């Protein structure tokens, strides 16, 4: 199970680093290539999508790093034998995995809909943007739960 968690975590880590790369690329494209094409309002919408892609790509990288080190603490060579502590770590790893998933979905839906809306002008796309925002919020809840279960002592 530990190996499977590490592989999944590394895939998310890669996904978030690629997303960060695209956030830089898309931001530069918006700042230089779209400045003369889009209205001020549409450029603001584009920049909002780009900012949130940046924030949540970096948050995803952070969650991936946390998860990687927690997985390493569960390796067969670890001296960690306290079953309560192992369960706590496993619970945190599950929460972090869900946070990674929801941050990814949020980037796709929130930022993707704002990019598409700003370039095409199709206003109905603004209706799905809050779904992406909700994914971001759920991701932050799962990240918080993972950290909370590590920090709060169990009786």
mmCIF file with all atom_site columns, C-alpha atoms in Angstrom:
data_model
loop_
_atom_site.group_PDB
_atom_site.id
_atom_site.type_symbol
_atom_site.label_atom_id
_atom_site.label_alt_id
_atom_site.label_comp_id
_atom_site.label_asym_id
_atom_site.label_entity_id
_atom_site.label_seq_id
_atom_site.pdbx_PDB_ins_code
_atom_site.Cartn_x
_atom_site.Cartn_y
_atom_site.Cartn_z
_atom_site.occupancy
_atom_site.B_iso_or_equiv
_atom_site.pdbx_formal_charge
_atom_site.auth_seq_id
_atom_site.auth_comp_id
_atom_site.auth_asym_id
_atom_site.auth_atom_id
_atom_site.pdbx_PDB_model_num
ATOM 1   C CA . UNK A 1 1   ? 0.000   0.000  0.000   1.00 0.00 ? 1   UNK A CA 1
ATOM 2   C CA . UNK A 1 2   ? 2.855   2.331  0.821   1.00 0.00 ? 2   UNK A CA 1
ATOM 3   C CA . UNK A 1 3   ? 4.380   1.910  -2.645  1.00 0.00 ? 3   UNK A CA 1
ATOM 4   C CA . UNK A 1 4   ? 1.013   2.584  -4.299  1.00 0.00 ? 4   UNK A CA 1
ATOM 5   C CA . UNK A 1 5   ? 0.553   5.755  -2.214  1.00 0.00 ? 5   UNK A CA 1
ATOM 6   C CA . UNK A 1 6   ? 4.035   6.944  -3.153  1.00 0.00 ? 6   UNK A CA 1
ATOM 7   C CA . UNK A 1 7   ? 3.422   6.355  -6.867  1.00 0.00 ? 7   UNK A CA 1
ATOM 8   C CA . UNK A 1 8   ? 0.090   8.197  -6.731  1.00 0.00 ? 8   UNK A CA 1
ATOM 9   C CA . UNK A 1 9   ? 1.715   10.997 -4.777  1.00 0.00 ? 9   UNK A CA 1
ATOM 10  C CA . UNK A 1 10  ? 4.566   11.311 -7.274  1.00 0.00 ? 10  UNK A CA 1
ATOM 11  C CA . UNK A 1 11  ? 2.044   11.518 -10.126 1.00 0.00 ? 11  UNK A CA 1
ATOM 12  C CA . UNK A 1 12  ? 0.273   14.366 -8.356  1.00 0.00 ? 12  UNK A CA 1
ATOM 13  C CA . UNK A 1 13  ? 3.622   16.034 -7.636  1.00 0.00 ? 13  UNK A CA 1
ATOM 14  C CA . UNK A 1 14  ? 4.475   15.855 -11.341 1.00 0.00 ? 14  UNK A CA 1
ATOM 15  C CA . UNK A 1 15  ? 1.004   17.120 -12.286 1.00 0.00 ? 15  UNK A CA 1
ATOM 16  C CA . UNK A 1 16  ? 1.336   20.139 -9.992  1.00 0.00 ? 16  UNK A CA 1
ATOM 17  C CA . UNK A 1 17  ? 4.834   21.001 -11.236 1.00 0.00 ? 17  UNK A CA 1
ATOM 18  C CA . UNK A 1 18  ? 3.567   20.839 -14.832 1.00 0.00 ? 18  UNK A CA 1
ATOM 19  C CA . UNK A 1 19  ? 0.585   22.966 -13.812 1.00 0.00 ? 19  UNK A CA 1
ATOM 20  C CA . UNK A 1 20  ? 2.997   25.522 -12.327 1.00 0.00 ? 20  UNK A CA 1
ATOM 21  C CA . UNK A 1 21  ? 4.926   25.573 -15.604 1.00 0.00 ? 21  UNK A CA 1
ATOM 22  C CA . UNK A 1 22  ? 1.715   26.191 -17.521 1.00 0.00 ? 22  UNK A CA 1
ATOM 23  C CA . UNK A 1 23  ? 0.644   28.863 -15.053 1.00 0.00 ? 23  UNK A CA 1
ATOM 24  C CA . UNK A 1 24  ? 3.836   30.786 -15.860 1.00 0.00 ? 24  UNK A CA 1
ATOM 25  C CA . UNK A 1 25  ? 3.420   30.198 -19.601 1.00 0.00 ? 25  UNK A CA 1
ATOM 26  C CA . UNK A 1 26  ? -0.263  31.118 -19.636 1.00 0.00 ? 26  UNK A CA 1
ATOM 27  C CA . UNK A 1 27  ? 0.383   34.167 -17.466 1.00 0.00 ? 27  UNK A CA 1
ATOM 28  C CA . UNK A 1 28  ? 3.085   35.411 -19.837 1.00 0.00 ? 28  UNK A CA 1
ATOM 29  C CA . UNK A 1 29  ? 0.800   34.742 -22.808 1.00 0.00 ? 29  UNK A CA 1
ATOM 30  C CA . UNK A 1 30  ? -1.976  36.720 -21.127 1.00 0.00 ? 30  UNK A CA 1
ATOM 31  C CA . UNK A 1 31  ? 0.287   39.610 -20.151 1.00 0.00 ? 31  UNK A CA 1
ATOM 32  C CA . UNK A 1 32  ? 1.940   39.958 -23.547 1.00 0.00 ? 32  UNK A CA 1
ATOM 33  C CA . UNK A 1 33  ? -0.223  38.277 -26.146 1.00 0.00 ? 33  UNK A CA 1
ATOM 34  C CA . UNK A 1 34  ? -3.728  39.062 -24.966 1.00 0.00 ? 34  UNK A CA 1
ATOM 35  C CA . UNK A 1 35  ? -3.253  42.569 -23.579 1.00 0.00 ? 35  UNK A CA 1
ATOM 36  C CA . UNK A 1 36  ? -4.205  44.203 -26.858 1.00 0.00 ? 36  UNK A CA 1
ATOM 37  C CA . UNK A 1 37  ? -6.860  41.621 -27.791 1.00 0.00 ? 37  UNK A CA 1
ATOM 38  C CA . UNK A 1 38  ? -9.006  41.373 -24.638 1.00 0.00 ? 38  UNK A CA 1
ATOM 39  C CA . UNK A 1 39  ? -11.016 44.044 -22.910 1.00 0.00 ? 39  UNK A CA 1
ATOM 40  C CA . UNK A 1 40  ? -9.854  45.150 -19.474 1.00 0.00 ? 40  UNK A CA 1
ATOM 41  C CA . UNK A 1 41  ? -12.663 43.147 -17.841 1.00 0.00 ? 41  UNK A CA 1
ATOM 42  C CA . UNK A 1 42  ? -11.793 39.960 -19.738 1.00 0.00 ? 42  UNK A CA 1
ATOM 43  C CA . UNK A 1 43  ? -8.096  40.427 -18.961 1.00 0.00 ? 43  UNK A CA 1
ATOM 44  C CA . UNK A 1 44  ? -8.963  40.669 -15.248 1.00 0.00 ? 44  UNK A CA 1
ATOM 45  C CA . UNK A 1 45  ? -10.940 37.428 -15.511 1.00 0.00 ? 45  UNK A CA 1
ATOM 46  C CA . UNK A 1 46  ? -8.011  35.758 -17.270 1.00 0.00 ? 46  UNK A CA 1
ATOM 47  C CA . UNK A 1 47  ? -5.589  36.951 -14.572 1.00 0.00 ? 47  UNK A CA 1
ATOM 48  C CA . UNK A 1 48  ? -7.876  35.652 -11.810 1.00 0.00 ? 48  UNK A CA 1
ATOM 49  C CA . UNK A 1 49  ? -7.831  32.187 -13.347 1.00 0.00 ? 49  UNK A CA 1
ATOM 50  C CA . UNK A 1 50  ? -4.059  32.388 -13.645 1.00 0.00 ? 50  UNK A CA 1
ATOM 51  C CA . UNK A 1 51  ? -3.552  33.482 -10.021 1.00 0.00 ? 51  UNK A CA 1
ATOM 52  C CA . UNK A 1 52  ? -5.685  30.672 -8.683  1.00 0.00 ? 52  UNK A CA 1
ATOM 53  C CA . UNK A 1 53  ? -3.875  28.158 -10.874 1.00 0.00 ? 53  UNK A CA 1
ATOM 54  C CA . UNK A 1 54  ? -0.593  29.381 -9.375  1.00 0.00 ? 54  UNK A CA 1
ATOM 55  C CA . UNK A 1 55  ? -1.829  29.297 -5.788  1.00 0.00 ? 55  UNK A CA 1
ATOM 56  C CA . UNK A 1 56  ? -3.271  25.825 -6.015  1.00 0.00 ? 56  UNK A CA 1
ATOM 57  C CA . UNK A 1 57  ? -0.403  24.363 -8.025  1.00 0.00 ? 57  UNK A CA 1
ATOM 58  C CA . UNK A 1 58  ? 1.953   25.480 -5.267  1.00 0.00 ? 58  UNK A CA 1
ATOM 59  C CA . UNK A 1 59  ? -0.440  24.210 -2.603  1.00 0.00 ? 59  UNK A CA 1
ATOM 60  C CA . UNK A 1 60  ? -0.576  20.867 -4.422  1.00 0.00 ? 60  UNK A CA 1
ATOM 61  C CA . UNK A 1 61  ? 3.221   20.676 -4.454  1.00 0.00 ? 61  UNK A CA 1
ATOM 62  C CA . UNK A 1 62  ? 3.254   21.362 -0.710  1.00 0.00 ? 62  UNK A CA 1
ATOM 63  C CA . UNK A 1 63  ? 0.646   18.669 -0.031  1.00 0.00 ? 63  UNK A CA 1
ATOM 64  C CA . UNK A 1 64  ? 2.630   16.243 -2.193  1.00 0.00 ? 64  UNK A CA 1
ATOM 65  C CA . UNK A 1 65  ? 5.790   16.905 -0.199  1.00 0.00 ? 65  UNK A CA 1
ATOM 66  C CA . UNK A 1 66  ? 3.939   16.365 3.102   1.00 0.00 ? 66  UNK A CA 1
ATOM 67  C CA . UNK A 1 67  ? 2.460   13.143 1.788   1.00 0.00 ? 67  UNK A CA 1
ATOM 68  C CA . UNK A 1 68  ? 5.813   11.912 0.474   1.00 0.00 ? 68  UNK A CA 1
ATOM 69  C CA . UNK A 1 69  ? 7.509   12.309 3.857   1.00 0.00 ? 69  UNK A CA 1
ATOM 70  C CA . UNK A 1 70  ? 4.607   10.709 5.694   1.00 0.00 ? 70  UNK A CA 1
ATOM 71  C CA . UNK A 1 71  ? 4.767   7.741  3.323   1.00 0.00 ? 71  UNK A CA 1
ATOM 72  C CA . UNK A 1 72  ? 8.499   7.489  3.964   1.00 0.00 ? 72  UNK A CA 1
ATOM 73  C CA . UNK A 1 73  ? 7.831   7.295  7.705   1.00 0.00 ? 73  UNK A CA 1
ATOM 74  C CA . UNK A 1 74  ? 5.698   4.198  7.048   1.00 0.00 ? 74  UNK A CA 1
ATOM 75  C CA . UNK A 1 75  ? 8.403   2.361  5.104   1.00 0.00 ? 75  UNK A CA 1
ATOM 76  C CA . UNK A 1 76  ? 9.206   -1.204 6.176   1.00 0.00 ? 76  UNK A CA 1
ATOM 77  C CA . UNK A 1 77  ? 12.577  0.055  7.428   1.00 0.00 ? 77  UNK A CA 1
ATOM 78  C CA . UNK A 1 78  ? 10.995  2.594  9.743   1.00 0.00 ? 78  UNK A CA 1
ATOM 79  C CA . UNK A 1 79  ? 11.200  2.032  13.492  1.00 0.00 ? 79  UNK A CA 1
ATOM 80  C CA . UNK A 1 80  ? 7.649   3.345  13.833  1.00 0.00 ? 80  UNK A CA 1
ATOM 81  C CA . UNK A 1 81  ? 5.665   0.499  15.439  1.00 0.00 ? 81  UNK A CA 1
ATOM 82  C CA . UNK A 1 82  ? 3.011   2.408  17.400  1.00 0.00 ? 82  UNK A CA 1
ATOM 83  C CA . UNK A 1 83  ? -0.254  1.325  15.740  1.00 0.00 ? 83  UNK A CA 1
ATOM 84  C CA . UNK A 1 84  ? -2.105  4.478  16.828  1.00 0.00 ? 84  UNK A CA 1
ATOM 85  C CA . UNK A 1 85  ? 0.581   6.646  15.258  1.00 0.00 ? 85  UNK A CA 1
ATOM 86  C CA . UNK A 1 86  ? 0.550   4.557  12.071  1.00 0.00 ? 86  UNK A CA 1
ATOM 87  C CA . UNK A 1 87  ? -3.240  4.943  11.801  1.00 0.00 ? 87  UNK A CA 1
ATOM 88  C CA . UNK A 1 88  ? -2.916  8.691  12.317  1.00 0.00 ? 88  UNK A CA 1
ATOM 89  C CA . UNK A 1 89  ? -0.332  8.943  9.552   1.00 0.00 ? 89  UNK A CA 1
ATOM 90  C CA . UNK A 1 90  ? -2.430  6.797  7.210   1.00 0.00 ? 90  UNK A CA 1
ATOM 91  C CA . UNK A 1 91  ? -5.473  9.002  7.909   1.00 0.00 ? 91  UNK A CA 1
ATOM 92  C CA . UNK A 1 92  ? -3.427  12.098 7.077   1.00 0.00 ? 92  UNK A CA 1
ATOM 93  C CA . UNK A 1 93  ? -2.116  10.535 3.875   1.00 0.00 ? 93  UNK A CA 1
ATOM 94  C CA . UNK A 1 94  ? -5.701  9.794  2.776   1.00 0.00 ? 94  UNK A CA 1
ATOM 95  C CA . UNK A 1 95  ? -6.748  13.371 3.533   1.00 0.00 ? 95  UNK A CA 1
ATOM 96  C CA . UNK A 1 96  ? -3.761  14.719 1.620   1.00 0.00 ? 96  UNK A CA 1
ATOM 97  C CA . UNK A 1 97  ? -4.613  12.498 -1.356  1.00 0.00 ? 97  UNK A CA 1
ATOM 98  C CA . UNK A 1 98  ? -8.148  13.901 -1.419  1.00 0.00 ? 98  UNK A CA 1
ATOM 99  C CA . UNK A 1 99  ? -6.750  17.442 -1.161  1.00 0.00 ? 99  UNK A CA 1
ATOM 100 C CA . UNK A 1 100 ? -4.536  16.756 -4.181  1.00 0.00 ? 100 UNK A CA 1
ATOM 101 C CA . UNK A 1 101 ? -7.513  15.463 -6.147  1.00 0.00 ? 101 UNK A CA 1
ATOM 102 C CA . UNK A 1 102 ? -9.724  18.453 -5.328  1.00 0.00 ? 102 UNK A CA 1
ATOM 103 C CA . UNK A 1 103 ? -6.951  20.984 -6.003  1.00 0.00 ? 103 UNK A CA 1
ATOM 104 C CA . UNK A 1 104 ? -6.479  19.345 -9.427  1.00 0.00 ? 104 UNK A CA 1
ATOM 105 C CA . UNK A 1 105 ? -10.198 19.453 -10.180 1.00 0.00 ? 105 UNK A CA 1
ATOM 106 C CA . UNK A 1 106 ? -10.363 23.058 -9.002  1.00 0.00 ? 106 UNK A CA 1
ATOM 107 C CA . UNK A 1 107 ? -7.555  24.074 -11.328 1.00 0.00 ? 107 UNK A CA 1
ATOM 108 C CA . UNK A 1 108 ? -9.253  22.390 -14.276 1.00 0.00 ? 108 UNK A CA 1
ATOM 109 C CA . UNK A 1 109 ? -12.752 23.706 -13.614 1.00 0.00 ? 109 UNK A CA 1
ATOM 110 C CA . UNK A 1 110 ? -12.117 27.122 -12.013 1.00 0.00 ? 110 UNK A CA 1
ATOM 111 C CA . UNK A 1 111 ? -9.079  28.296 -13.946 1.00 0.00 ? 111 UNK A CA 1
ATOM 112 C CA . UNK A 1 112 ? -10.061 26.469 -17.115 1.00 0.00 ? 112 UNK A CA 1
ATOM 113 C CA . UNK A 1 113 ? -13.517 28.047 -17.194 1.00 0.00 ? 113 UNK A CA 1
ATOM 114 C CA . UNK A 1 114 ? -12.099 31.523 -16.542 1.00 0.00 ? 114 UNK A CA 1
ATOM 115 C CA . UNK A 1 115 ? -9.478  31.133 -19.282 1.00 0.00 ? 115 UNK A CA 1
ATOM 116 C CA . UNK A 1 116 ? -12.118 29.948 -21.737 1.00 0.00 ? 116 UNK A CA 1
ATOM 117 C CA . UNK A 1 117 ? -14.617 32.628 -20.688 1.00 0.00 ? 117 UNK A CA 1
ATOM 118 C CA . UNK A 1 118 ? -12.099 35.433 -21.075 1.00 0.00 ? 118 UNK A CA 1
ATOM 119 C CA . UNK A 1 119 ? -10.906 34.306 -24.507 1.00 0.00 ? 119 UNK A CA 1
ATOM 120 C CA . UNK A 1 120 ? -14.246 33.291 -26.040 1.00 0.00 ? 120 UNK A CA 1
ATOM 121 C CA . UNK A 1 121 ? -16.562 35.680 -24.198 1.00 0.00 ? 121 UNK A CA 1
ATOM 122 C CA . UNK A 1 122 ? -19.090 32.892 -23.615 1.00 0.00 ? 122 UNK A CA 1
ATOM 123 C CA . UNK A 1 123 ? -20.635 34.135 -20.362 1.00 0.00 ? 123 UNK A CA 1
ATOM 124 C CA . UNK A 1 124 ? -22.440 30.898 -19.499 1.00 0.00 ? 124 UNK A CA 1
ATOM 125 C CA . UNK A 1 125 ? -19.035 29.415 -18.602 1.00 0.00 ? 125 UNK A CA 1
ATOM 126 C CA . UNK A 1 126 ? -19.086 31.683 -15.568 1.00 0.00 ? 126 UNK A CA 1
ATOM 127 C CA . UNK A 1 127 ? -21.822 29.423 -14.189 1.00 0.00 ? 127 UNK A CA 1
ATOM 128 C CA . UNK A 1 128 ? -19.440 26.475 -13.743 1.00 0.00 ? 128 UNK A CA 1
ATOM 129 C CA . UNK A 1 129 ? -16.609 28.530 -12.233 1.00 0.00 ? 129 UNK A CA 1
ATOM 130 C CA . UNK A 1 130 ? -18.062 28.308 -8.686  1.00 0.00 ? 130 UNK A CA 1
ATOM 131 C CA . UNK A 1 131 ? -17.902 24.502 -8.935  1.00 0.00 ? 131 UNK A CA 1
ATOM 132 C CA . UNK A 1 132 ? -14.144 24.838 -9.343  1.00 0.00 ? 132 UNK A CA 1
ATOM 133 C CA . UNK A 1 133 ? -14.054 27.255 -6.421  1.00 0.00 ? 133 UNK A CA 1
ATOM 134 C CA . UNK A 1 134 ? -15.929 24.703 -4.338  1.00 0.00 ? 134 UNK A CA 1
ATOM 135 C CA . UNK A 1 135 ? -13.327 22.078 -5.318  1.00 0.00 ? 135 UNK A CA 1
ATOM 136 C CA . UNK A 1 136 ? -10.592 24.419 -4.061  1.00 0.00 ? 136 UNK A CA 1
ATOM 137 C CA . UNK A 1 137 ? -12.421 24.862 -0.753  1.00 0.00 ? 137 UNK A CA 1
ATOM 138 C CA . UNK A 1 138 ? -12.941 21.120 -0.328  1.00 0.00 ? 138 UNK A CA 1
ATOM 139 C CA . UNK A 1 139 ? -9.241  20.611 -1.081  1.00 0.00 ? 139 UNK A CA 1
ATOM 140 C CA . UNK A 1 140 ? -8.310  23.075 1.671   1.00 0.00 ? 140 UNK A CA 1
ATOM 141 C CA . UNK A 1 141 ? -10.645 21.281 4.091   1.00 0.00 ? 141 UNK A CA 1
ATOM 142 C CA . UNK A 1 142 ? -8.972  17.937 3.384   1.00 0.00 ? 142 UNK A CA 1
ATOM 143 C CA . UNK A 1 143 ? -5.516  19.498 3.677   1.00 0.00 ? 143 UNK A CA 1
ATOM 144 C CA . UNK A 1 144 ? -6.520  21.010 7.028   1.00 0.00 ? 144 UNK A CA 1
ATOM 145 C CA . UNK A 1 145 ? -7.927  17.686 8.239   1.00 0.00 ? 145 UNK A CA 1
ATOM 146 C CA . UNK A 1 146 ? -4.683  15.940 7.319   1.00 0.00 ? 146 UNK A CA 1
ATOM 147 C CA . UNK A 1 147 ? -2.595  18.480 9.207   1.00 0.00 ? 147 UNK A CA 1
ATOM 148 C CA . UNK A 1 148 ? -5.032  18.503 12.131  1.00 0.00 ? 148 UNK A CA 1
ATOM 149 C CA . UNK A 1 149 ? -4.884  14.740 12.590  1.00 0.00 ? 149 UNK A CA 1
ATOM 150 C CA . UNK A 1 150 ? -1.075  14.963 12.742  1.00 0.00 ? 150 UNK A CA 1
ATOM 151 C CA . UNK A 1 151 ? -0.924  17.852 15.187  1.00 0.00 ? 151 UNK A CA 1
ATOM 152 C CA . UNK A 1 152 ? -3.689  17.043 17.652  1.00 0.00 ? 152 UNK A CA 1
ATOM 153 C CA . UNK A 1 153 ? -2.606  14.375 20.141  1.00 0.00 ? 153 UNK A CA 1
ATOM 154 C CA . UNK A 1 154 ? -4.677  11.228 20.236  1.00 0.00 ? 154 UNK A CA 1
ATOM 155 C CA . UNK A 1 155 ? -5.785  9.749  23.556  1.00 0.00 ? 155 UNK A CA 1
#
